[in-house]
CSV table of C-alpha atoms (C1' of nucleotides) and ligand atoms in Angstrom, one decimal:
chain,number,residue,atom,x,y,z
A,1476,UNK,CA,104.5,110.7,93.9
A,1477,UNK,CA,104.8,107.5,91.9
A,1478,UNK,CA,104.5,104.4,94.0
A,1479,UNK,CA,103.5,100.9,93.0
A,1480,UNK,CA,100.0,101.8,91.6
A,1481,UNK,CA,101.2,104.8,89.7
A,1482,UNK,CA,104.1,102.9,88.1
A,1483,UNK,CA,101.8,100.0,87.3
A,1484,UNK,CA,99.4,102.5,85.7
A,1485,UNK,CA,102.1,103.9,83.5
A,1486,UNK,CA,103.2,100.4,82.5
A,1487,UNK,CA,99.7,99.4,81.5
A,1488,UNK,CA,99.3,102.6,79.5
A,1489,UNK,CA,102.5,102.6,77.6
A,1490,UNK,CA,102.9,98.9,77.0
A,1491,UNK,CA,100.5,98.6,74.0
A,1492,UNK,CA,102.0,101.6,72.4
A,1493,UNK,CA,105.7,100.7,72.6
A,1494,UNK,CA,105.9,96.9,72.9
A,1495,UNK,CA,107.5,95.4,69.8
A,1496,UNK,CA,108.8,98.8,68.6
A,1497,UNK,CA,112.4,99.5,67.7
A,1498,UNK,CA,114.2,102.5,69.3
A,1499,UNK,CA,115.4,104.3,66.2
A,1500,UNK,CA,117.1,107.2,67.9
A,1501,UNK,CA,117.3,109.0,71.2
A,1502,UNK,CA,117.4,112.8,71.8
A,1503,UNK,CA,118.3,114.5,75.1
A,1504,UNK,CA,117.6,118.0,76.4
A,1505,UNK,CA,119.3,117.2,79.7
A,1506,UNK,CA,120.8,113.8,80.3
A,1507,UNK,CA,121.4,114.0,84.0
A,1508,UNK,CA,118.8,111.4,84.7
A,1509,UNK,CA,120.9,108.8,82.9
A,1510,UNK,CA,123.1,107.0,85.5
A,1511,UNK,CA,126.4,105.1,85.4
A,1512,UNK,CA,127.1,105.7,81.8
A,1513,UNK,CA,127.3,108.8,79.6
A,1514,UNK,CA,124.4,109.8,77.4
A,1515,UNK,CA,126.6,109.2,74.3
A,1516,UNK,CA,127.3,105.7,75.4
A,1517,UNK,CA,123.6,105.1,76.4
A,1518,UNK,CA,122.5,106.4,73.0
A,1519,UNK,CA,125.0,104.2,71.2
A,1520,UNK,CA,124.0,101.1,73.1
A,1521,UNK,CA,120.2,101.5,73.1
A,1522,UNK,CA,119.6,102.9,69.5
A,1523,UNK,CA,118.5,100.1,67.2
A,1524,UNK,CA,117.4,97.8,70.0
A,1525,UNK,CA,113.8,96.6,70.2
A,1526,UNK,CA,111.5,96.8,73.2
A,1527,UNK,CA,110.2,93.3,73.8
A,1528,UNK,CA,108.3,93.8,77.0
A,1529,UNK,CA,107.8,96.2,79.9
A,1530,UNK,CA,107.7,94.8,83.5
A,1531,UNK,CA,107.1,96.6,86.8
A,1532,UNK,CA,109.1,95.6,89.8
A,1533,UNK,CA,108.5,97.7,93.0
A,1534,UNK,CA,108.5,101.3,91.6
A,1535,UNK,CA,110.8,100.4,88.7
A,1536,UNK,CA,109.9,100.0,85.1
A,1537,UNK,CA,112.0,97.4,83.3
A,1538,UNK,CA,112.2,97.6,79.6
A,1539,UNK,CA,113.3,94.3,78.2
A,1540,UNK,CA,115.3,94.8,75.1
A,1541,UNK,CA,116.0,92.3,72.3
A,1542,UNK,CA,119.7,92.5,72.9
A,1543,UNK,CA,119.2,91.0,76.3
A,1544,UNK,CA,119.8,94.4,78.0
A,1545,UNK,CA,117.3,96.0,80.3
A,1546,UNK,CA,116.6,99.7,80.4
A,1547,UNK,CA,115.5,100.4,84.0
A,1548,UNK,CA,113.5,103.6,84.8
A,1549,UNK,CA,112.7,104.9,88.3
A,1550,UNK,CA,110.4,107.9,88.4
A,1551,UNK,CA,111.7,109.2,91.7
A,1552,UNK,CA,109.3,112.0,92.8
A,1553,UNK,CA,108.2,113.8,89.7
A,1554,UNK,CA,109.5,111.6,86.8
A,1555,UNK,CA,107.1,110.8,84.0
A,1556,UNK,CA,107.0,108.4,81.2
A,1557,UNK,CA,104.8,109.8,78.5
A,1558,UNK,CA,103.3,109.2,75.1
A,1559,UNK,CA,102.6,112.9,74.8
A,1560,UNK,CA,105.3,115.4,75.8
A,1561,UNK,CA,105.0,118.0,78.6
A,1562,UNK,CA,107.2,121.0,79.3
A,1563,UNK,CA,109.8,119.0,81.3
A,1564,UNK,CA,110.8,116.4,78.8
A,1565,UNK,CA,114.4,115.4,79.2
A,1566,UNK,CA,114.8,112.4,76.9
A,1567,UNK,CA,113.0,111.5,73.7
A,1568,UNK,CA,112.9,108.0,72.3
A,1569,UNK,CA,112.0,107.9,68.6
A,1570,UNK,CA,110.3,104.6,68.0
A,1571,UNK,CA,109.4,102.7,64.8
A,1572,UNK,CA,105.9,103.4,63.5
A,1573,UNK,CA,106.4,107.1,64.1
A,1574,UNK,CA,105.8,106.7,67.9
A,1575,UNK,CA,107.6,108.6,70.5
A,1576,UNK,CA,108.2,107.9,74.1
A,1577,UNK,CA,109.1,110.7,76.5
A,1578,UNK,CA,110.9,110.8,79.8
A,1579,UNK,CA,110.1,113.9,81.7
A,1580,UNK,CA,111.3,115.1,85.1
A,1581,UNK,CA,111.3,118.4,87.0
A,1582,UNK,CA,113.2,117.6,90.1
A,1583,UNK,CA,115.7,115.2,88.5
A,1584,UNK,CA,115.1,112.6,91.1
A,1585,UNK,CA,114.2,110.1,88.4
A,1586,UNK,CA,116.8,107.7,87.2
A,1587,UNK,CA,117.5,105.7,84.1
A,1588,UNK,CA,120.0,102.8,84.0
A,1589,UNK,CA,121.1,100.3,81.4
A,1590,UNK,CA,121.8,96.8,82.5
A,1591,UNK,CA,123.5,94.0,80.5
A,1592,UNK,CA,121.1,91.5,81.9
A,1593,UNK,CA,118.1,91.2,84.2
A,1594,UNK,CA,119.0,93.5,87.1
A,1595,UNK,CA,119.4,92.2,90.6
A,1596,UNK,CA,117.5,94.8,92.5
A,1597,UNK,CA,117.6,94.6,96.2
A,1598,UNK,CA,113.8,94.5,96.9
A,1599,UNK,CA,111.4,92.8,99.1
A,1600,UNK,CA,108.4,90.8,97.9
A,1601,UNK,CA,105.7,92.2,95.7
A,1602,UNK,CA,102.6,92.8,97.9
A,1603,UNK,CA,100.1,92.0,95.2
A,1604,UNK,CA,101.7,88.7,94.1
A,1605,UNK,CA,99.8,85.6,95.0
A,1606,UNK,CA,103.0,84.3,96.6
A,1607,UNK,CA,102.8,87.1,99.2
A,1608,UNK,CA,100.7,85.3,101.7
A,1609,UNK,CA,99.6,86.4,105.2
A,1610,UNK,CA,101.9,83.8,106.6
A,1611,UNK,CA,104.9,85.3,104.7
A,1612,UNK,CA,103.9,88.8,105.8
A,1613,UNK,CA,103.8,87.6,109.5
A,1614,UNK,CA,107.2,86.1,109.1
A,1615,UNK,CA,108.5,89.4,107.6
A,1616,UNK,CA,107.0,91.4,110.4
A,1617,UNK,CA,108.6,89.2,113.0
A,1618,UNK,CA,112.0,89.7,111.4
A,1619,UNK,CA,112.2,93.4,111.9
A,1620,UNK,CA,112.2,96.0,114.7
A,1621,UNK,CA,111.4,99.6,114.5
A,1622,UNK,CA,108.8,102.0,113.4
A,1623,UNK,CA,106.0,100.4,111.4
A,1624,UNK,CA,105.5,103.2,108.8
A,1625,UNK,CA,109.2,103.6,108.1
A,1626,UNK,CA,109.5,99.8,107.6
A,1627,UNK,CA,106.5,99.7,105.3
A,1628,UNK,CA,108.3,102.2,103.1
A,1629,UNK,CA,111.5,100.2,103.1
A,1630,UNK,CA,111.7,98.7,99.6
A,1631,UNK,CA,113.9,95.8,100.9
A,1632,UNK,CA,111.0,94.9,103.3
A,1633,UNK,CA,108.1,95.1,100.9
A,1634,UNK,CA,108.4,96.5,97.3
A,1635,UNK,CA,106.4,99.4,96.0
A,1636,UNK,CA,104.9,101.1,99.1
A,1637,UNK,CA,105.7,104.8,99.5
A,1638,UNK,CA,104.5,107.6,101.7
A,1639,UNK,CA,100.9,107.8,100.4
A,1640,UNK,CA,100.0,104.1,100.5
A,1641,UNK,CA,101.8,103.5,103.8
A,1642,UNK,CA,99.6,106.1,105.4
A,1643,UNK,CA,96.5,104.7,103.8
A,1644,UNK,CA,97.3,101.1,104.7
A,1645,UNK,CA,97.9,102.0,108.3
A,1646,UNK,CA,94.6,103.9,108.4
A,1647,UNK,CA,92.7,100.9,107.0
A,1648,UNK,CA,94.4,98.7,109.6
A,1649,UNK,CA,93.6,101.1,112.5
A,1650,UNK,CA,97.3,101.3,113.4
A,1651,UNK,CA,98.9,104.6,114.6
A,1652,UNK,CA,101.9,105.4,112.4
A,1653,UNK,CA,104.1,105.9,115.5
A,1654,UNK,CA,103.7,102.2,116.5
A,1655,UNK,CA,106.6,99.9,116.7
A,1656,UNK,CA,106.4,96.8,114.5
A,1657,UNK,CA,107.1,94.5,117.5
A,1658,UNK,CA,104.0,95.8,119.2
A,1659,UNK,CA,101.6,94.7,116.5
A,1660,UNK,CA,99.1,92.0,117.5
A,1661,UNK,CA,98.2,89.1,115.2
A,1662,UNK,CA,94.9,90.7,114.5
A,1663,UNK,CA,96.6,94.0,113.6
A,1664,UNK,CA,99.1,92.2,111.3
A,1665,UNK,CA,96.1,90.6,109.5
A,1666,UNK,CA,94.4,94.0,109.1
A,1667,UNK,CA,97.6,95.6,107.9
A,1668,UNK,CA,98.0,92.8,105.3
A,1669,UNK,CA,94.5,93.5,104.1
A,1670,UNK,CA,95.0,97.2,104.3
A,1671,UNK,CA,98.1,97.2,102.2
A,1672,UNK,CA,96.4,95.2,99.4
A,1673,UNK,CA,93.2,97.3,99.6
A,1674,UNK,CA,95.1,100.6,99.4
A,1675,UNK,CA,97.3,99.5,96.5
A,1676,UNK,CA,94.4,97.9,94.6
A,1677,UNK,CA,92.4,101.1,95.0
A,1678,UNK,CA,95.3,103.1,93.5
A,1679,UNK,CA,95.6,100.8,90.5
A,1680,UNK,CA,91.8,100.7,90.0
A,1681,UNK,CA,91.7,104.6,89.9
A,1682,UNK,CA,94.8,104.8,87.7
A,1683,UNK,CA,97.0,106.4,90.3
A,1684,UNK,CA,97.0,109.1,92.9
A,1685,UNK,CA,97.6,112.6,91.5
A,1686,UNK,CA,98.1,114.6,94.6
A,1687,UNK,CA,101.5,116.0,93.7
A,1688,UNK,CA,103.1,115.4,90.4
A,1689,UNK,CA,101.8,112.1,89.1
A,1690,UNK,CA,100.0,111.9,85.7
A,1691,UNK,CA,99.4,109.0,83.4
A,1692,UNK,CA,101.1,108.4,80.0
A,1693,UNK,CA,99.1,111.0,78.1
A,1694,UNK,CA,99.3,113.6,80.9
A,1695,UNK,CA,96.0,112.8,82.5
A,1696,UNK,CA,95.5,112.8,86.2
A,1697,UNK,CA,94.7,109.7,88.2
A,1698,UNK,CA,91.5,109.6,90.3
A,1699,UNK,CA,92.7,107.9,93.5
A,1700,UNK,CA,93.3,111.2,95.3
A,1701,UNK,CA,89.5,111.4,95.6
A,1702,UNK,CA,89.4,108.1,97.5
A,1703,UNK,CA,92.2,108.7,100.0
A,1704,UNK,CA,91.3,108.5,103.7
A,1705,UNK,CA,94.2,110.4,105.2
A,1706,UNK,CA,97.0,111.4,102.9
A,1707,UNK,CA,97.0,115.1,102.2
A,1708,UNK,CA,93.9,115.6,104.2
A,1709,UNK,CA,95.3,117.4,107.3
A,1710,UNK,CA,92.5,119.1,109.3
A,1711,UNK,CA,89.8,117.6,107.2
A,1712,UNK,CA,87.1,115.3,108.7
A,1713,UNK,CA,87.9,111.7,109.0
A,1714,UNK,CA,85.9,109.6,106.6
A,1715,UNK,CA,85.2,106.9,109.2
A,1716,UNK,CA,84.7,108.8,112.5
A,1717,UNK,CA,83.8,112.3,113.9
A,1718,UNK,CA,87.4,113.3,114.3
A,1719,UNK,CA,89.8,115.0,111.9
A,1720,UNK,CA,93.0,114.0,110.1
A,1721,UNK,CA,96.2,115.0,111.8
A,1722,UNK,CA,99.7,115.4,110.4
A,1723,UNK,CA,103.1,114.7,112.0
A,1724,UNK,CA,106.6,114.3,110.7
A,1725,UNK,CA,108.0,110.8,110.9
A,1726,UNK,CA,111.3,109.8,109.3
A,1727,UNK,CA,111.6,113.1,107.5
A,1728,UNK,CA,108.2,112.5,105.8
A,1729,UNK,CA,104.8,114.1,106.3
A,1730,UNK,CA,102.6,111.5,107.9
A,1731,UNK,CA,98.8,111.7,107.9
A,1732,UNK,CA,96.6,109.8,110.2
A,1733,UNK,CA,93.4,109.8,112.2
A,1734,UNK,CA,94.1,109.9,116.0
A,1735,UNK,CA,90.8,108.4,116.8
A,1736,UNK,CA,90.8,105.5,114.3
A,1737,UNK,CA,94.4,104.6,114.6
A,1738,UNK,CA,95.5,103.2,117.9
A,1739,UNK,CA,98.7,103.4,119.8
A,1740,UNK,CA,98.0,100.1,121.7
B,190,DG,C1',120.7,96.2,112.9
B,191,DA,C1',118.5,100.5,114.0
B,192,DA,C1',117.8,105.6,114.1
B,193,DG,C1',118.4,110.0,112.6
B,194,DA,C1',120.0,113.4,109.6
B,195,DA,C1',122.0,115.1,105.3
B,196,DT,C1',121.9,114.9,100.4
B,197,DC,C1',120.2,115.4,95.7
B,198,DC,C1',116.9,118.9,92.9
B,199,DT,C1',113.6,122.5,91.2
B,200,DG,C1',108.7,123.8,90.5
B,201,DA,C1',104.7,125.2,93.0
B,202,DA,C1',102.6,127.6,96.5
B,203,DC,C1',102.7,131.1,99.7
B,204,DG,C1',103.7,135.7,102.1
B,205,DC,C1',104.6,140.4,101.7
C,1003,DT,C1',104.1,141.8,89.4
C,1004,DG,C1',107.9,140.0,91.6
C,1005,DC,C1',111.0,138.5,94.9
C,1006,DG,C1',112.3,135.5,98.7
C,1007,DT,C1',111.0,131.5,101.5
C,1008,DT,C1',109.1,127.2,102.3
C,1009,DC,C1',107.6,122.7,101.1
C,1010,DA,C1',107.3,118.3,98.5
C,1011,DG,C1',110.2,113.6,99.2
C,1012,DG,C1',112.5,108.2,97.1
C,1013,DA,C1',116.6,106.3,97.8
C,1014,DT,C1',121.2,106.5,99.3
C,1015,DT,C1',124.8,107.5,102.4
C,1016,DC,C1',126.8,108.8,106.4
C,1017,DT,C1',127.1,109.1,111.5
C,1018,DT,C1',125.8,107.8,116.0
D,1950,LIG,ZN1,88.8,108.6,112.2
DNA sequence: GAAGAATCCTGAACGC
DNA sequence: TGCGTTCAGGATTCTT
């Protein structure tokens, strides 16, 4: 599913093709992904506007428009932003220069909103920003109580980490996913800080993890699934020890880990 | 504030 | 081949 690295990949892939282009018209096969306003209203407001820039914040894509409005896209689980259509296209943006941008979604968990100005999204810090220091991470950790994996996936705690990268970051840090955040030692917090960044950077470097639905802007699969340590590898040998990867359910989510590498205490 | 569960939604994978 | 069942889960919302 799309998390920070996948959304970043899409942003990088579509930006050169759509930046500076005018949205001439918009077509819809199913407009249920458009939230807050009707498709008619959306079409009326966005048509004729120009895409100045695309920014990623957490798992959101923010299209900055010349009017000052922002079109905000969240891919949910299976949402796609494409330069080439697939069979699940819901919205088509006809752009100047004969380009087209497609929004596709199978499960309709993806969302599109239109904001009058830069949206105030309730999100924690970006884990790959330089301002996200180990010191700040430690302060954040100390401010919360509860299960570490669930908190890592809380967008108000840190932005952009979902089920795949939470599992990978915890593996890299040697922390069992059932651990409580209060129980982490200073050394483990440092390892987790490194693990988060390493897992996310690996995802971006390999252009996303295509383990379920994710594909890039022209429908191509990412490569990061080949570099995962635990996610989706139940019963397979651990890449760091002689044990094998286990799977449990935690917070209604499938949670993969190595019982030998990831410690409870 | 935290924990747990329900909700949305439908294609893919699986079992017979 | 086809039908029914199970599974995938990000974010929100509700209850405890
Ligand atoms: Zn291991």
